Each structure stands twice: as C-alpha cells, then as structure tokens.
mmCIF file of C-alpha atoms and ligand atoms in Angstrom:
data_model
loop_
_atom_site.group_PDB
_atom_site.id
_atom_site.type_symbol
_atom_site.label_atom_id
_atom_site.label_comp_id
_atom_site.label_asym_id
_atom_site.label_seq_id
_atom_site.Cartn_x
_atom_site.Cartn_y
_atom_site.Cartn_z
ATOM 1 C CA MET A 23 -34.880 14.563 4.479
ATOM 2 C CA GLU A 24 -32.987 17.180 2.471
ATOM 3 C CA LEU A 25 -29.223 16.970 2.870
ATOM 4 C CA ASN A 26 -27.485 20.192 1.982
ATOM 5 C CA ILE A 27 -23.898 19.142 1.236
ATOM 6 C CA VAL A 28 -20.980 21.240 0.060
ATOM 7 C CA CYS A 29 -18.422 19.231 -1.924
ATOM 8 C CA ILE A 30 -14.765 20.126 -2.277
ATOM 9 C CA PRO A 31 -13.426 17.912 -5.076
ATOM 10 C CA GLY A 32 -9.990 19.556 -4.702
ATOM 11 C CA ASP A 33 -6.895 18.398 -6.579
ATOM 12 C CA GLY A 34 -5.239 15.240 -7.871
ATOM 13 C CA ILE A 35 -7.493 12.225 -7.345
ATOM 14 C CA GLY A 36 -9.925 14.411 -5.329
ATOM 15 C CA PRO A 37 -12.502 14.947 -8.115
ATOM 16 C CA GLU A 38 -12.451 11.220 -9.055
ATOM 17 C CA ILE A 39 -13.077 9.938 -5.526
ATOM 18 C CA VAL A 40 -15.702 12.564 -4.647
ATOM 19 C CA LYS A 41 -17.593 11.621 -7.820
ATOM 20 C CA GLU A 42 -17.757 7.998 -6.640
ATOM 21 C CA ALA A 43 -18.836 8.996 -3.131
ATOM 22 C CA LYS A 44 -21.670 11.023 -4.675
ATOM 23 C CA LYS A 45 -22.663 7.988 -6.739
ATOM 24 C CA VAL A 46 -23.047 6.001 -3.505
ATOM 25 C CA LEU A 47 -24.849 8.845 -1.696
ATOM 26 C CA ASN A 48 -27.275 9.220 -4.601
ATOM 27 C CA ARG A 49 -28.169 5.549 -4.318
ATOM 28 C CA VAL A 50 -28.669 5.981 -0.564
ATOM 29 C CA ALA A 51 -30.993 8.909 -1.312
ATOM 30 C CA GLU A 52 -32.971 6.794 -3.795
ATOM 31 C CA ARG A 53 -33.299 3.819 -1.459
ATOM 32 C CA TYR A 54 -34.125 5.746 1.694
ATOM 33 C CA GLY A 55 -36.130 8.639 0.273
ATOM 34 C CA HIS A 56 -33.785 11.584 0.826
ATOM 35 C CA GLN A 57 -32.863 14.548 -1.370
ATOM 36 C CA MET A 58 -29.184 15.325 -1.816
ATOM 37 C CA LYS A 59 -28.415 18.934 -2.645
ATOM 38 C CA TYR A 60 -24.767 19.364 -3.640
ATOM 39 C CA THR A 61 -22.876 22.618 -4.075
ATOM 40 C CA ASP A 62 -19.242 22.457 -5.212
ATOM 41 C CA ILE A 63 -16.624 24.907 -3.975
ATOM 42 C CA LEU A 64 -13.001 25.284 -4.971
ATOM 43 C CA MET A 65 -10.168 24.826 -2.522
ATOM 44 C CA GLY A 66 -6.440 24.156 -2.683
ATOM 45 C CA GLY A 67 -4.697 24.203 -6.044
ATOM 46 C CA ALA A 68 -7.977 24.305 -7.970
ATOM 47 C CA SER A 69 -8.830 27.572 -6.206
ATOM 48 C CA ILE A 70 -5.318 28.996 -6.703
ATOM 49 C CA ASP A 71 -5.628 28.402 -10.461
ATOM 50 C CA VAL A 72 -8.928 30.293 -10.652
ATOM 51 C CA HIS A 73 -8.780 32.886 -7.838
ATOM 52 C CA GLY A 74 -5.071 33.133 -6.962
ATOM 53 C CA VAL A 75 -5.758 32.033 -3.354
ATOM 54 C CA PRO A 76 -6.348 28.546 -1.905
ATOM 55 C CA LEU A 77 -9.666 29.497 -0.281
ATOM 56 C CA THR A 78 -11.953 32.470 -0.908
ATOM 57 C CA GLU A 79 -14.307 34.096 1.581
ATOM 58 C CA GLU A 80 -17.226 33.181 -0.701
ATOM 59 C CA ALA A 81 -16.214 29.504 -0.522
ATOM 60 C CA VAL A 82 -16.110 29.683 3.287
ATOM 61 C CA ALA A 83 -19.534 31.357 3.378
ATOM 62 C CA THR A 84 -20.973 28.639 1.106
ATOM 63 C CA ALA A 85 -19.503 25.922 3.348
ATOM 64 C CA LYS A 86 -20.894 27.596 6.474
ATOM 65 C CA ALA A 87 -24.379 27.648 4.982
ATOM 66 C CA ALA A 88 -24.346 23.869 4.352
ATOM 67 C CA ASP A 89 -25.173 21.008 6.752
ATOM 68 C CA ALA A 90 -21.864 19.261 6.061
ATOM 69 C CA VAL A 91 -18.826 19.338 3.785
ATOM 70 C CA LEU A 92 -17.522 16.340 1.841
ATOM 71 C CA MET A 93 -13.981 16.754 0.614
ATOM 72 C CA GLY A 94 -11.677 14.794 -1.688
ATOM 73 C CA SER A 95 -8.157 16.029 -1.107
ATOM 74 C CA ILE A 96 -6.029 18.999 -1.974
ATOM 75 C CA GLY A 97 -2.436 19.607 -2.989
ATOM 76 C CA GLY A 98 -0.110 18.611 -5.780
ATOM 77 C CA ASP A 99 3.351 17.185 -6.237
ATOM 78 C CA THR A 100 5.279 19.260 -3.701
ATOM 79 C CA THR A 101 8.516 19.165 -5.738
ATOM 80 C CA THR A 102 7.197 19.903 -9.234
ATOM 81 C CA SER A 103 3.892 21.770 -8.862
ATOM 82 C CA PRO A 104 4.072 25.580 -9.315
ATOM 83 C CA TRP A 105 1.664 25.877 -6.330
ATOM 84 C CA TYR A 106 4.660 25.150 -4.086
ATOM 85 C CA GLN A 107 6.660 28.087 -5.469
ATOM 86 C CA LEU A 108 4.121 30.367 -3.745
ATOM 87 C CA PRO A 109 4.588 31.724 -0.199
ATOM 88 C CA PRO A 110 3.227 29.283 2.444
ATOM 89 C CA HIS A 111 -0.009 31.213 3.095
ATOM 90 C CA LEU A 112 -0.948 30.902 -0.596
ATOM 91 C CA ARG A 113 -0.188 27.182 -0.994
ATOM 92 C CA PRO A 114 -2.959 24.547 -1.250
ATOM 93 C CA GLU A 115 -2.655 23.336 2.380
ATOM 94 C CA ALA A 116 -3.339 26.874 3.665
ATOM 95 C CA GLY A 117 -6.863 26.416 2.298
ATOM 96 C CA LEU A 118 -7.410 23.374 4.493
ATOM 97 C CA LEU A 119 -6.097 25.075 7.628
ATOM 98 C CA GLY A 120 -8.213 28.124 6.748
ATOM 99 C CA ILE A 121 -11.466 26.206 6.404
ATOM 100 C CA ARG A 122 -10.838 24.200 9.602
ATOM 101 C CA LYS A 123 -10.319 27.460 11.479
ATOM 102 C CA ALA A 124 -13.255 29.273 9.865
ATOM 103 C CA LEU A 125 -15.600 26.392 10.701
ATOM 104 C CA ASN A 126 -14.211 25.965 14.236
ATOM 105 C CA LEU A 127 -13.557 22.254 13.706
ATOM 106 C CA PHE A 128 -12.051 21.228 17.039
ATOM 107 C CA ALA A 129 -12.713 17.477 17.007
ATOM 108 C CA ASN A 130 -10.949 15.151 14.611
ATOM 109 C CA LEU A 131 -12.231 11.597 14.216
ATOM 110 C CA ARG A 132 -10.220 8.888 12.556
ATOM 111 C CA PRO A 133 -11.588 5.372 12.502
ATOM 112 C CA ALA A 134 -9.099 2.535 12.114
ATOM 113 C CA VAL A 135 -10.827 -0.632 11.023
ATOM 114 C CA LEU A 136 -9.202 -3.897 10.007
ATOM 115 C CA TYR A 137 -11.353 -5.671 7.440
ATOM 116 C CA GLY A 138 -10.955 -9.444 7.607
ATOM 117 C CA GLU A 139 -10.568 -9.531 3.807
ATOM 118 C CA LEU A 140 -7.570 -7.160 3.992
ATOM 119 C CA ALA A 141 -5.905 -8.777 6.999
ATOM 120 C CA ASP A 142 -2.829 -9.615 4.899
ATOM 121 C CA ALA A 143 -2.052 -5.875 4.600
ATOM 122 C CA CYS A 144 -1.904 -5.577 8.411
ATOM 123 C CA PRO A 145 1.730 -5.484 9.576
ATOM 124 C CA LEU A 146 0.852 -7.087 12.945
ATOM 125 C CA LYS A 147 1.344 -10.759 13.783
ATOM 126 C CA LYS A 148 -1.403 -13.044 12.473
ATOM 127 C CA GLU A 149 -2.634 -14.020 15.957
ATOM 128 C CA ILE A 150 -3.256 -10.320 16.683
ATOM 129 C CA SER A 151 -4.725 -9.303 13.307
ATOM 130 C CA ALA A 152 -6.977 -12.386 13.292
ATOM 131 C CA GLN A 153 -9.072 -10.785 16.049
ATOM 132 C CA GLY A 154 -9.731 -7.739 13.828
ATOM 133 C CA PHE A 155 -10.295 -4.254 15.268
ATOM 134 C CA ASP A 156 -12.624 -1.322 14.861
ATOM 135 C CA MET A 157 -11.589 1.780 16.788
ATOM 136 C CA LEU A 158 -11.992 5.493 16.443
ATOM 137 C CA ILE A 159 -9.420 8.061 17.521
ATOM 138 C CA MET A 160 -11.048 11.267 18.738
ATOM 139 C CA ARG A 161 -8.351 13.942 18.719
ATOM 140 C CA GLU A 162 -8.624 17.512 20.017
ATOM 141 C CA LEU A 163 -7.556 19.605 17.043
ATOM 142 C CA THR A 164 -7.294 23.272 17.988
ATOM 143 C CA GLY A 165 -5.536 23.430 21.378
ATOM 144 C CA GLY A 166 -2.558 22.047 23.264
ATOM 145 C CA LEU A 167 1.103 22.150 22.329
ATOM 146 C CA TYR A 168 0.586 22.996 18.645
ATOM 147 C CA PHE A 169 -1.308 26.185 19.485
ATOM 148 C CA GLY A 170 0.463 27.332 22.682
ATOM 149 C CA GLU A 171 2.954 30.182 22.949
ATOM 150 C CA ARG A 172 6.352 29.321 21.524
ATOM 151 C CA LYS A 173 9.715 31.046 21.308
ATOM 152 C CA THR A 174 13.381 30.411 20.679
ATOM 153 C CA VAL A 175 15.843 32.522 22.623
ATOM 154 C CA GLU A 176 19.542 32.582 23.344
ATOM 155 C CA GLU A 177 20.630 32.680 26.980
ATOM 156 C CA ASN A 178 24.328 33.009 27.829
ATOM 157 C CA GLY A 179 25.240 31.821 24.336
ATOM 158 C CA ILE A 180 22.993 28.738 24.591
ATOM 159 C CA ARG A 181 19.973 28.482 22.272
ATOM 160 C CA LYS A 182 16.769 27.532 24.026
ATOM 161 C CA ALA A 183 13.310 26.770 22.594
ATOM 162 C CA VAL A 184 10.018 26.808 24.508
ATOM 163 C CA ASP A 185 6.640 25.381 23.483
ATOM 164 C CA THR A 186 3.664 25.721 25.800
ATOM 165 C CA LEU A 187 1.026 23.061 26.401
ATOM 166 C CA THR A 188 -2.186 24.664 27.625
ATOM 167 C CA TYR A 189 -5.740 23.356 27.939
ATOM 168 C CA ASP A 190 -8.629 24.940 29.739
ATOM 169 C CA GLU A 191 -11.579 22.951 31.042
ATOM 170 C CA THR A 192 -13.948 24.272 28.351
ATOM 171 C CA GLU A 193 -11.722 22.900 25.578
ATOM 172 C CA ILE A 194 -11.472 19.541 27.337
ATOM 173 C CA ARG A 195 -15.177 19.333 28.128
ATOM 174 C CA ARG A 196 -16.379 19.953 24.570
ATOM 175 C CA ILE A 197 -14.116 17.261 23.052
ATOM 176 C CA ALA A 198 -15.000 14.844 25.866
ATOM 177 C CA VAL A 199 -18.718 15.386 25.207
ATOM 178 C CA LYS A 200 -18.087 14.580 21.519
ATOM 179 C CA GLY A 201 -16.163 11.451 22.497
ATOM 180 C CA PHE A 202 -18.897 10.122 24.773
ATOM 181 C CA THR A 203 -21.684 11.038 22.330
ATOM 182 C CA ILE A 204 -19.964 9.099 19.588
ATOM 183 C CA ALA A 205 -19.189 6.164 21.889
ATOM 184 C CA MET A 206 -22.968 5.922 22.471
ATOM 185 C CA LYS A 207 -23.329 5.202 18.731
ATOM 186 C CA ARG A 208 -20.600 2.536 18.904
ATOM 187 C CA LYS A 209 -19.511 -0.068 21.471
ATOM 188 C CA LYS A 210 -19.927 2.351 24.408
ATOM 189 C CA LYS A 211 -16.338 2.380 25.615
ATOM 190 C CA VAL A 212 -14.031 5.408 25.945
ATOM 191 C CA THR A 213 -10.307 5.115 26.575
ATOM 192 C CA SER A 214 -9.093 8.554 27.603
ATOM 193 C CA VAL A 215 -5.382 8.872 26.884
ATOM 194 C CA ASP A 216 -3.130 11.276 28.782
ATOM 195 C CA LYS A 217 0.164 11.581 30.638
ATOM 196 C CA ALA A 218 -1.362 12.311 34.038
ATOM 197 C CA ASN A 219 1.632 10.864 35.900
ATOM 198 C CA VAL A 220 3.695 13.854 34.670
ATOM 199 C CA LEU A 221 1.637 16.685 33.146
ATOM 200 C CA ASP A 222 -0.735 19.108 34.887
ATOM 201 C CA SER A 223 -2.687 19.549 31.638
ATOM 202 C CA SER A 224 -3.249 15.775 31.645
ATOM 203 C CA ARG A 225 -4.438 15.780 35.271
ATOM 204 C CA LEU A 226 -6.989 18.469 34.398
ATOM 205 C CA TRP A 227 -7.910 16.455 31.282
ATOM 206 C CA ARG A 228 -8.537 13.355 33.393
ATOM 207 C CA SER A 229 -10.688 15.137 35.964
ATOM 208 C CA VAL A 230 -12.843 16.933 33.357
ATOM 209 C CA VAL A 231 -13.300 13.670 31.408
ATOM 210 C CA GLU A 232 -14.484 12.034 34.636
ATOM 211 C CA GLU A 233 -17.017 14.824 35.195
ATOM 212 C CA VAL A 234 -18.368 14.424 31.652
ATOM 213 C CA ALA A 235 -18.511 10.624 32.036
ATOM 214 C CA LYS A 236 -21.143 11.032 34.789
ATOM 215 C CA ASP A 237 -23.612 12.178 32.100
ATOM 216 C CA TYR A 238 -23.031 8.953 30.117
ATOM 217 C CA PRO A 239 -23.537 6.124 32.639
ATOM 218 C CA GLU A 240 -23.866 3.541 29.854
ATOM 219 C CA VAL A 241 -20.361 4.270 28.570
ATOM 220 C CA GLU A 242 -17.429 2.459 30.151
ATOM 221 C CA LEU A 243 -14.523 4.852 30.794
ATOM 222 C CA GLU A 244 -10.911 3.845 31.252
ATOM 223 C CA HIS A 245 -7.800 6.016 31.497
ATOM 224 C CA MET A 246 -4.560 5.018 29.811
ATOM 225 C CA LEU A 247 -1.149 6.658 29.759
ATOM 226 C CA VAL A 248 -0.066 7.607 26.261
ATOM 227 C CA ASP A 249 3.103 5.482 26.293
ATOM 228 C CA ASN A 250 1.079 2.431 27.280
ATOM 229 C CA CYS A 251 -1.515 3.252 24.604
ATOM 230 C CA ALA A 252 1.179 3.340 21.907
ATOM 231 C CA MET A 253 2.150 -0.199 22.963
ATOM 232 C CA GLN A 254 -1.408 -1.497 23.319
ATOM 233 C CA LEU A 255 -2.255 -0.352 19.772
ATOM 234 C CA VAL A 256 0.143 -2.923 18.372
ATOM 235 C CA LYS A 257 -0.250 -5.526 21.119
ATOM 236 C CA ASN A 258 -4.022 -5.711 21.459
ATOM 237 C CA PRO A 259 -5.850 -3.223 19.173
ATOM 238 C CA ALA A 260 -9.139 -5.134 19.539
ATOM 239 C CA GLN A 261 -9.549 -3.748 23.105
ATOM 240 C CA PHE A 262 -10.289 -0.205 21.851
ATOM 241 C CA ASP A 263 -13.539 1.481 20.849
ATOM 242 C CA VAL A 264 -13.186 5.297 21.169
ATOM 243 C CA ILE A 265 -9.748 6.660 22.074
ATOM 244 C CA LEU A 266 -10.191 10.207 23.373
ATOM 245 C CA THR A 267 -7.069 12.336 23.503
ATOM 246 C CA GLU A 268 -5.427 15.746 23.167
ATOM 247 C CA ASN A 269 -3.876 17.219 20.055
ATOM 248 C CA MET A 270 -0.284 15.968 19.973
ATOM 249 C CA PHE A 271 -0.968 12.527 21.444
ATOM 250 C CA GLY A 272 -3.822 12.169 18.940
ATOM 251 C CA ASP A 273 -1.609 13.215 16.047
ATOM 252 C CA ILE A 274 0.854 10.438 16.800
ATOM 253 C CA LEU A 275 -1.598 7.728 17.883
ATOM 254 C CA SER A 276 -3.944 8.238 14.918
ATOM 255 C CA ASP A 277 -1.082 7.715 12.477
ATOM 256 C CA GLU A 278 -0.005 4.622 14.379
ATOM 257 C CA ALA A 279 -3.560 3.262 14.412
ATOM 258 C CA SER A 280 -4.040 3.889 10.704
ATOM 259 C CA MET A 281 -0.745 2.228 9.792
ATOM 260 C CA VAL A 282 -1.742 -0.984 11.533
ATOM 261 C CA THR A 283 -4.665 -1.281 9.112
ATOM 262 C CA GLY A 284 -2.101 -1.245 6.285
ATOM 263 C CA SER A 285 -4.379 0.306 3.633
ATOM 264 C CA ILE A 286 -4.196 4.074 3.114
ATOM 265 C CA GLY A 287 -7.011 4.087 0.558
ATOM 266 C CA MET A 288 -9.477 2.778 3.183
ATOM 267 C CA LEU A 289 -9.079 5.389 5.936
ATOM 268 C CA ALA A 290 -11.896 7.877 6.480
ATOM 269 C CA SER A 291 -11.889 10.945 8.715
ATOM 270 C CA ALA A 292 -14.134 13.692 10.021
ATOM 271 C CA SER A 293 -13.612 17.030 11.714
ATOM 272 C CA LEU A 294 -16.520 18.364 13.766
ATOM 273 C CA ASN A 295 -17.488 21.540 15.605
ATOM 274 C CA ASP A 296 -19.907 21.826 18.521
ATOM 275 C CA THR A 297 -22.972 21.546 16.303
ATOM 276 C CA LYS A 298 -23.814 18.650 13.977
ATOM 277 C CA PHE A 299 -21.727 20.288 11.254
ATOM 278 C CA GLY A 300 -18.650 18.440 10.024
ATOM 279 C CA LEU A 301 -16.034 18.230 7.313
ATOM 280 C CA TYR A 302 -15.545 14.698 6.033
ATOM 281 C CA GLU A 303 -12.509 13.615 4.034
ATOM 282 C CA PRO A 304 -10.265 10.618 3.423
ATOM 283 C CA SER A 305 -7.103 10.527 5.538
ATOM 284 C CA HIS A 306 -4.899 10.253 2.464
ATOM 285 C CA GLY A 307 -3.687 13.059 0.223
ATOM 286 C CA SER A 308 -4.330 13.946 -3.400
ATOM 287 C CA ALA A 309 -2.062 11.202 -4.800
ATOM 288 C CA PRO A 310 -0.854 13.251 -7.807
ATOM 289 C CA ASP A 311 1.129 10.218 -9.020
ATOM 290 C CA ILE A 312 -2.093 8.385 -9.940
ATOM 291 C CA ALA A 313 -4.456 11.312 -10.664
ATOM 292 C CA GLY A 314 -6.619 11.073 -13.782
ATOM 293 C CA LYS A 315 -5.943 7.344 -14.291
ATOM 294 C CA ASP A 316 -9.199 6.079 -12.770
ATOM 295 C CA ILE A 317 -7.274 3.726 -10.480
ATOM 296 C CA ALA A 318 -7.577 5.496 -7.091
ATOM 297 C CA ASN A 319 -9.361 3.720 -4.273
ATOM 298 C CA PRO A 320 -12.561 5.674 -3.506
ATOM 299 C CA ILE A 321 -13.432 3.650 -0.373
ATOM 300 C CA ALA A 322 -11.910 6.100 2.167
ATOM 301 C CA THR A 323 -14.073 8.869 0.699
ATOM 302 C CA VAL A 324 -17.148 6.649 0.575
ATOM 303 C CA LEU A 325 -16.583 5.713 4.239
ATOM 304 C CA SER A 326 -16.138 9.424 5.047
ATOM 305 C CA ALA A 327 -19.536 10.000 3.432
ATOM 306 C CA ALA A 328 -20.925 7.243 5.695
ATOM 307 C CA MET A 329 -19.525 9.116 8.704
ATOM 308 C CA MET A 330 -21.262 12.242 7.407
ATOM 309 C CA LEU A 331 -24.598 10.396 7.283
ATOM 310 C CA ARG A 332 -24.064 9.110 10.811
ATOM 311 C CA TYR A 333 -22.670 12.148 12.617
ATOM 312 C CA SER A 334 -24.083 15.192 10.783
ATOM 313 C CA PHE A 335 -27.470 13.754 9.798
ATOM 314 C CA ASP A 336 -28.051 11.007 12.414
ATOM 315 C CA LEU A 337 -28.865 8.619 9.552
ATOM 316 C CA ASP A 338 -27.411 5.531 11.213
ATOM 317 C CA LYS A 339 -29.279 2.984 9.085
ATOM 318 C CA GLU A 340 -28.063 4.644 5.893
ATOM 319 C CA ALA A 341 -24.485 4.811 7.219
ATOM 320 C CA ASP A 342 -24.688 1.099 8.135
ATOM 321 C CA ALA A 343 -25.848 0.366 4.571
ATOM 322 C CA VAL A 344 -22.795 2.113 3.101
ATOM 323 C CA GLU A 345 -20.405 0.323 5.450
ATOM 324 C CA ALA A 346 -22.094 -2.997 4.708
ATOM 325 C CA ALA A 347 -21.696 -2.345 0.969
ATOM 326 C CA VAL A 348 -17.939 -1.880 1.473
ATOM 327 C CA GLN A 349 -17.714 -5.145 3.431
ATOM 328 C CA GLU A 350 -19.693 -6.974 0.761
ATOM 329 C CA VAL A 351 -17.648 -5.718 -2.168
ATOM 330 C CA LEU A 352 -14.430 -6.698 -0.396
ATOM 331 C CA LYS A 353 -15.896 -10.100 0.438
ATOM 332 C CA ASP A 354 -16.717 -10.574 -3.241
ATOM 333 C CA GLY A 355 -13.021 -10.144 -3.991
ATOM 334 C CA CYS A 356 -13.255 -6.795 -5.803
ATOM 335 C CA ARG A 357 -10.189 -4.601 -5.257
ATOM 336 C CA THR A 358 -8.679 -1.397 -6.560
ATOM 337 C CA VAL A 359 -5.017 -1.774 -7.448
ATOM 338 C CA ASP A 360 -3.683 -0.470 -4.095
ATOM 339 C CA ILE A 361 -5.363 -3.313 -2.163
ATOM 340 C CA MET A 362 -5.154 -5.943 -4.903
ATOM 341 C CA SER A 363 -4.108 -9.451 -3.925
ATOM 342 C CA ALA A 364 -3.890 -12.839 -5.615
ATOM 343 C CA GLY A 365 -7.238 -14.378 -6.550
ATOM 344 C CA CYS A 366 -9.121 -11.060 -6.436
ATOM 345 C CA ARG A 367 -10.679 -9.075 -9.300
ATOM 346 C CA GLN A 368 -9.133 -5.677 -10.043
ATOM 347 C CA VAL A 369 -11.581 -2.824 -10.614
ATOM 348 C CA SER A 370 -11.149 0.863 -11.451
ATOM 349 C CA CYS A 371 -12.058 3.812 -9.226
ATOM 350 C CA SER A 372 -15.335 4.351 -11.083
ATOM 351 C CA GLY A 373 -15.942 0.582 -11.202
ATOM 352 C CA MET A 374 -15.581 0.379 -7.428
ATOM 353 C CA GLY A 375 -18.012 3.305 -6.988
ATOM 354 C CA THR A 376 -20.589 1.566 -9.185
ATOM 355 C CA LEU A 377 -20.224 -1.749 -7.320
ATOM 356 C CA LEU A 378 -20.633 -0.014 -3.965
ATOM 357 C CA ALA A 379 -23.705 1.922 -5.146
ATOM 358 C CA GLU A 380 -25.285 -1.288 -6.464
ATOM 359 C CA ARG A 381 -24.946 -2.930 -3.064
ATOM 360 C CA ILE A 382 -26.739 -0.241 -1.062
ATOM 361 C CA ARG A 383 -29.745 -2.001 0.491
HETATM 362 P P1 NAD B 412 -0.768 10.803 -0.563
HETATM 363 O O1 NAD B 412 -1.612 10.270 0.533
HETATM 364 O O2 NAD B 412 -1.429 11.672 -1.551
HETATM 365 O O3 NAD B 412 -0.084 9.592 -1.349
HETATM 366 C C1 NAD B 412 0.799 8.643 -0.734
HETATM 367 C C2 NAD B 412 0.808 7.344 -1.567
HETATM 368 O O4 NAD B 412 -0.434 6.669 -1.380
HETATM 369 C C3 NAD B 412 0.932 7.586 -3.080
HETATM 370 O O5 NAD B 412 1.678 6.552 -3.641
HETATM 371 C C4 NAD B 412 -0.504 7.508 -3.577
HETATM 372 O O6 NAD B 412 -0.616 7.101 -4.921
HETATM 373 C C5 NAD B 412 -1.118 6.502 -2.623
HETATM 374 N N1 NAD B 412 -2.555 6.785 -2.385
HETATM 375 C C6 NAD B 412 -3.078 7.785 -1.629
HETATM 376 N N2 NAD B 412 -4.402 7.743 -1.671
HETATM 377 C C7 NAD B 412 -4.746 6.696 -2.460
HETATM 378 C C8 NAD B 412 -5.978 6.147 -2.897
HETATM 379 N N3 NAD B 412 -7.166 6.648 -2.533
HETATM 380 N N4 NAD B 412 -5.955 5.091 -3.730
HETATM 381 C C9 NAD B 412 -4.793 4.538 -4.108
HETATM 382 N N5 NAD B 412 -3.577 5.011 -3.737
HETATM 383 C C10 NAD B 412 -3.565 6.082 -2.909
HETATM 384 O O7 NAD B 412 0.445 11.569 0.151
HETATM 385 P P2 NAD B 412 1.579 12.484 -0.496
HETATM 386 O O8 NAD B 412 2.027 11.906 -1.801
HETATM 387 O O9 NAD B 412 2.561 12.672 0.580
HETATM 388 O O10 NAD B 412 0.866 13.873 -0.769
HETATM 389 C C11 NAD B 412 0.375 14.299 -2.022
HETATM 390 C C12 NAD B 412 -0.302 15.637 -1.864
HETATM 391 O O11 NAD B 412 -1.439 15.505 -1.003
HETATM 392 C C13 NAD B 412 0.591 16.709 -1.215
HETATM 393 O O12 NAD B 412 0.374 17.924 -1.862
HETATM 394 C C14 NAD B 412 0.085 16.754 0.219
HETATM 395 O O13 NAD B 412 0.310 18.014 0.817
HETATM 396 C C15 NAD B 412 -1.391 16.514 0.004
HETATM 397 N N6 NAD B 412 -2.126 16.030 1.190
HETATM 398 C C16 NAD B 412 -3.391 16.485 1.326
HETATM 399 C C17 NAD B 412 -4.158 16.039 2.371
HETATM 400 C C18 NAD B 412 -5.563 16.544 2.479
HETATM 401 O O14 NAD B 412 -6.111 17.036 1.507
HETATM 402 N N7 NAD B 412 -6.186 16.466 3.647
HETATM 403 C C19 NAD B 412 -3.656 15.107 3.277
HETATM 404 C C20 NAD B 412 -2.356 14.620 3.092
HETATM 405 C C21 NAD B 412 -1.590 15.087 2.015
#
C-alpha cells in the first residue's frame, strides 16, 4: 500500500520527534511491504520565519491532497519568542486552528493509557493504578459552547456575559458514528457523557447517540453525567473504553484523563473529519526549553503515528506492532529523561527512535 503522508515538523522539539516517528514508520513499511511517501510542509513559527504567516494556502492544499497529516508541534517560548509580538492571527497557534478548520477536523481523539512500567508516575493510589487503564476520549471539536454566539452587555449598570451552547443532530450524529466505529476497533464499549439532567443540548445528544447505537449492536453503550465522569476517572479509570462527549466536557475530561497517566511525553492524539483523513500529533507542545538537545521523548509522536496507521489506513496489525514496540522498550527499562526512574537506562530522543524501530515485528 502507498501511504501519502504530509509531515509538519513544526517548531521546538517538533522536527526531532517527527524524525523519530518517521524512522519507526519506515521500519513498518519495510516489514509489512508498504511505501511511505512523505511531503513536509511548514506551519507555526517555521512558516512565519519563511512566509510571514503561520500557514499558507499552498500548505493547506498540500495537506488536503494527502491521506493523513503527521505533526510534531508548533510554537515557541511565549514570553521571549518574537513570534508572540505579532498580532494573534499571525502567531504560531493560528496555523493550527487554521489547518483544523480548513480540514474540517471535528473529532478529537485522545487516548489515555497507563503503562504498567510507568505506574509510579500515576498520581492515583496504588490499588487503583495497579489495575491499569486504556481509554480514549472522543471529543467533538467544532461545535458547542466554544463556537456559539457570545456577547457581553451592560444592563442597568450591571455587566452581563452570554455564551450559547448549541448542537444540532447532524453534529451529534457524525461524532457519535466516529465514536462507535472506533469502539469497534477497541473493547466495544462507549460511555456517552452529558449533563442530560439539566441541559437540552445534552438531552438531544443522548437521544441521537441512542439512535446511532442501534447500528452498532456489538457495542455496549452507557450514559454518564459529566460530574460523575470526572469522579469516575480518578476512582475507577479501568472501567472506560471510549468516552464520547461534546466540546467543553471533552476539553476538561481529556486533560484530566491525560494527567492521571502522569507522563506528558507519552500522550498521542488525532483529529479526524468524516472521511478517513486525520491529523495526528502528540498532545504536548513544542517544549522550547529542551529543543535541539536530543532529549525529548518521541513516544507520543510515535503512538500518534500508530493511530494514523489504524484510523486513516486501517492497518491494525501495523499499529499493533508499533504499540507493542513501545511496550517492549519500556519493559526493557529504556527511558528518555522525562520518564527516567531508578534502575532504568537513559536514552536520547534519537536513541529511543532507533530502539523502537528495531523492535517492529
Ligand atoms: P509543552 O507541552 O511544550 O511543555 C511543557 C513541559 O513538558 C516542558 O517542561 C517540556 O520540556 C515538557 N515536555 C513536553 N513535551 C515533552 C516531550 N516530548 N519530552 C520531554 N519533555 C516534554 O507546553 P508549554 O511549555 O506550555 O508550551 C510550549 C509551546 O508549545 C507554546 O508555544 C505552546 O503554545 C505550544 N503548544 C503547542 C501545541 C501543539 O502544537 N499542538 C500544544 C500545546 C502547546
């Protein structure tokens, strides 16, 4: 199979971690008989330096023509970088918002996995972390409170602000379909999270999710109120497989879920549209404090590349091989500095990439 991938190395540690992800993908291609075709585009600060804008129309067109996009991270030190002297629409992050919009990426996926070998980094009690967890938060990304009408007015000398939370059934249906489709590739359980005891938008959410569920009889569906879900994530995270939720709830819950893993350098993510196309990137930023030192952890980017194989190319076996390589390297006690612990062997960013590539079977 030919995989036509656009890469956005970006800024800071971005180029270093994307290079290692490519190393692993190239080994996958060798082992499984695929051809990787990479095209790099500039985004964020790297694009500002060359073109004066964080994202050009040509870059968007190149991304649109690909099967998937693999990104490192963008942005610099927000207090010292000259990029942050520019007006907001010309700063690095505007490039990311621009590409998400241009590619209509409405579904955000963030897995939160606790690796047994890294259990010490988990801030939860030992009896909870000992069970491990492997969940995926599926968050609606382009609707809801963050995109509704908003205004601030003054009435009778009192300032008043209004934000509007709107969802229509089409927006709910398309994210629900994504959630159930992905649950079919996992443990076949969807927990739909809402606030249906209070909000009309949540009651519509619940009823549309139930309609969609009828097309996926193998998937177990449960509904959970968002306040309960926030508690369950720290009380019993092992119960979850796919958590399906709207934009603001997903924003908060995905950060909570990722923090309970304790390791920022391990967290992958994907943003998908209604085709197989997706943008895959680590959840962390460009870490300007460690850029160029060959010490960044490339695993989040490598795991994002595994998600790309699974969700954009349906190459489940290949994705499993990448995830197994990560498990194996951790089991062997190899660690980048951010996840280093006593008795383990410290390796560089490029060293970790090489070890992972070597273990692709
Ligand atoms: P950050 O995630 O870049 O860094 C936070 C801390 O985690 C730093 O100490 C960093 O060294 C460490 N860290 C992050 N990734 C690591 C890795 N792979 N290996 C080892 N250590 C790692 O967050 P920040 O410092 O708040 O942001 C830096 C820049 O990144 C800002 O410009 C911000 O806007 C941008 N950012 C970009 C994205 C993105 O591209 N999607 C996401 C978040 C932040």
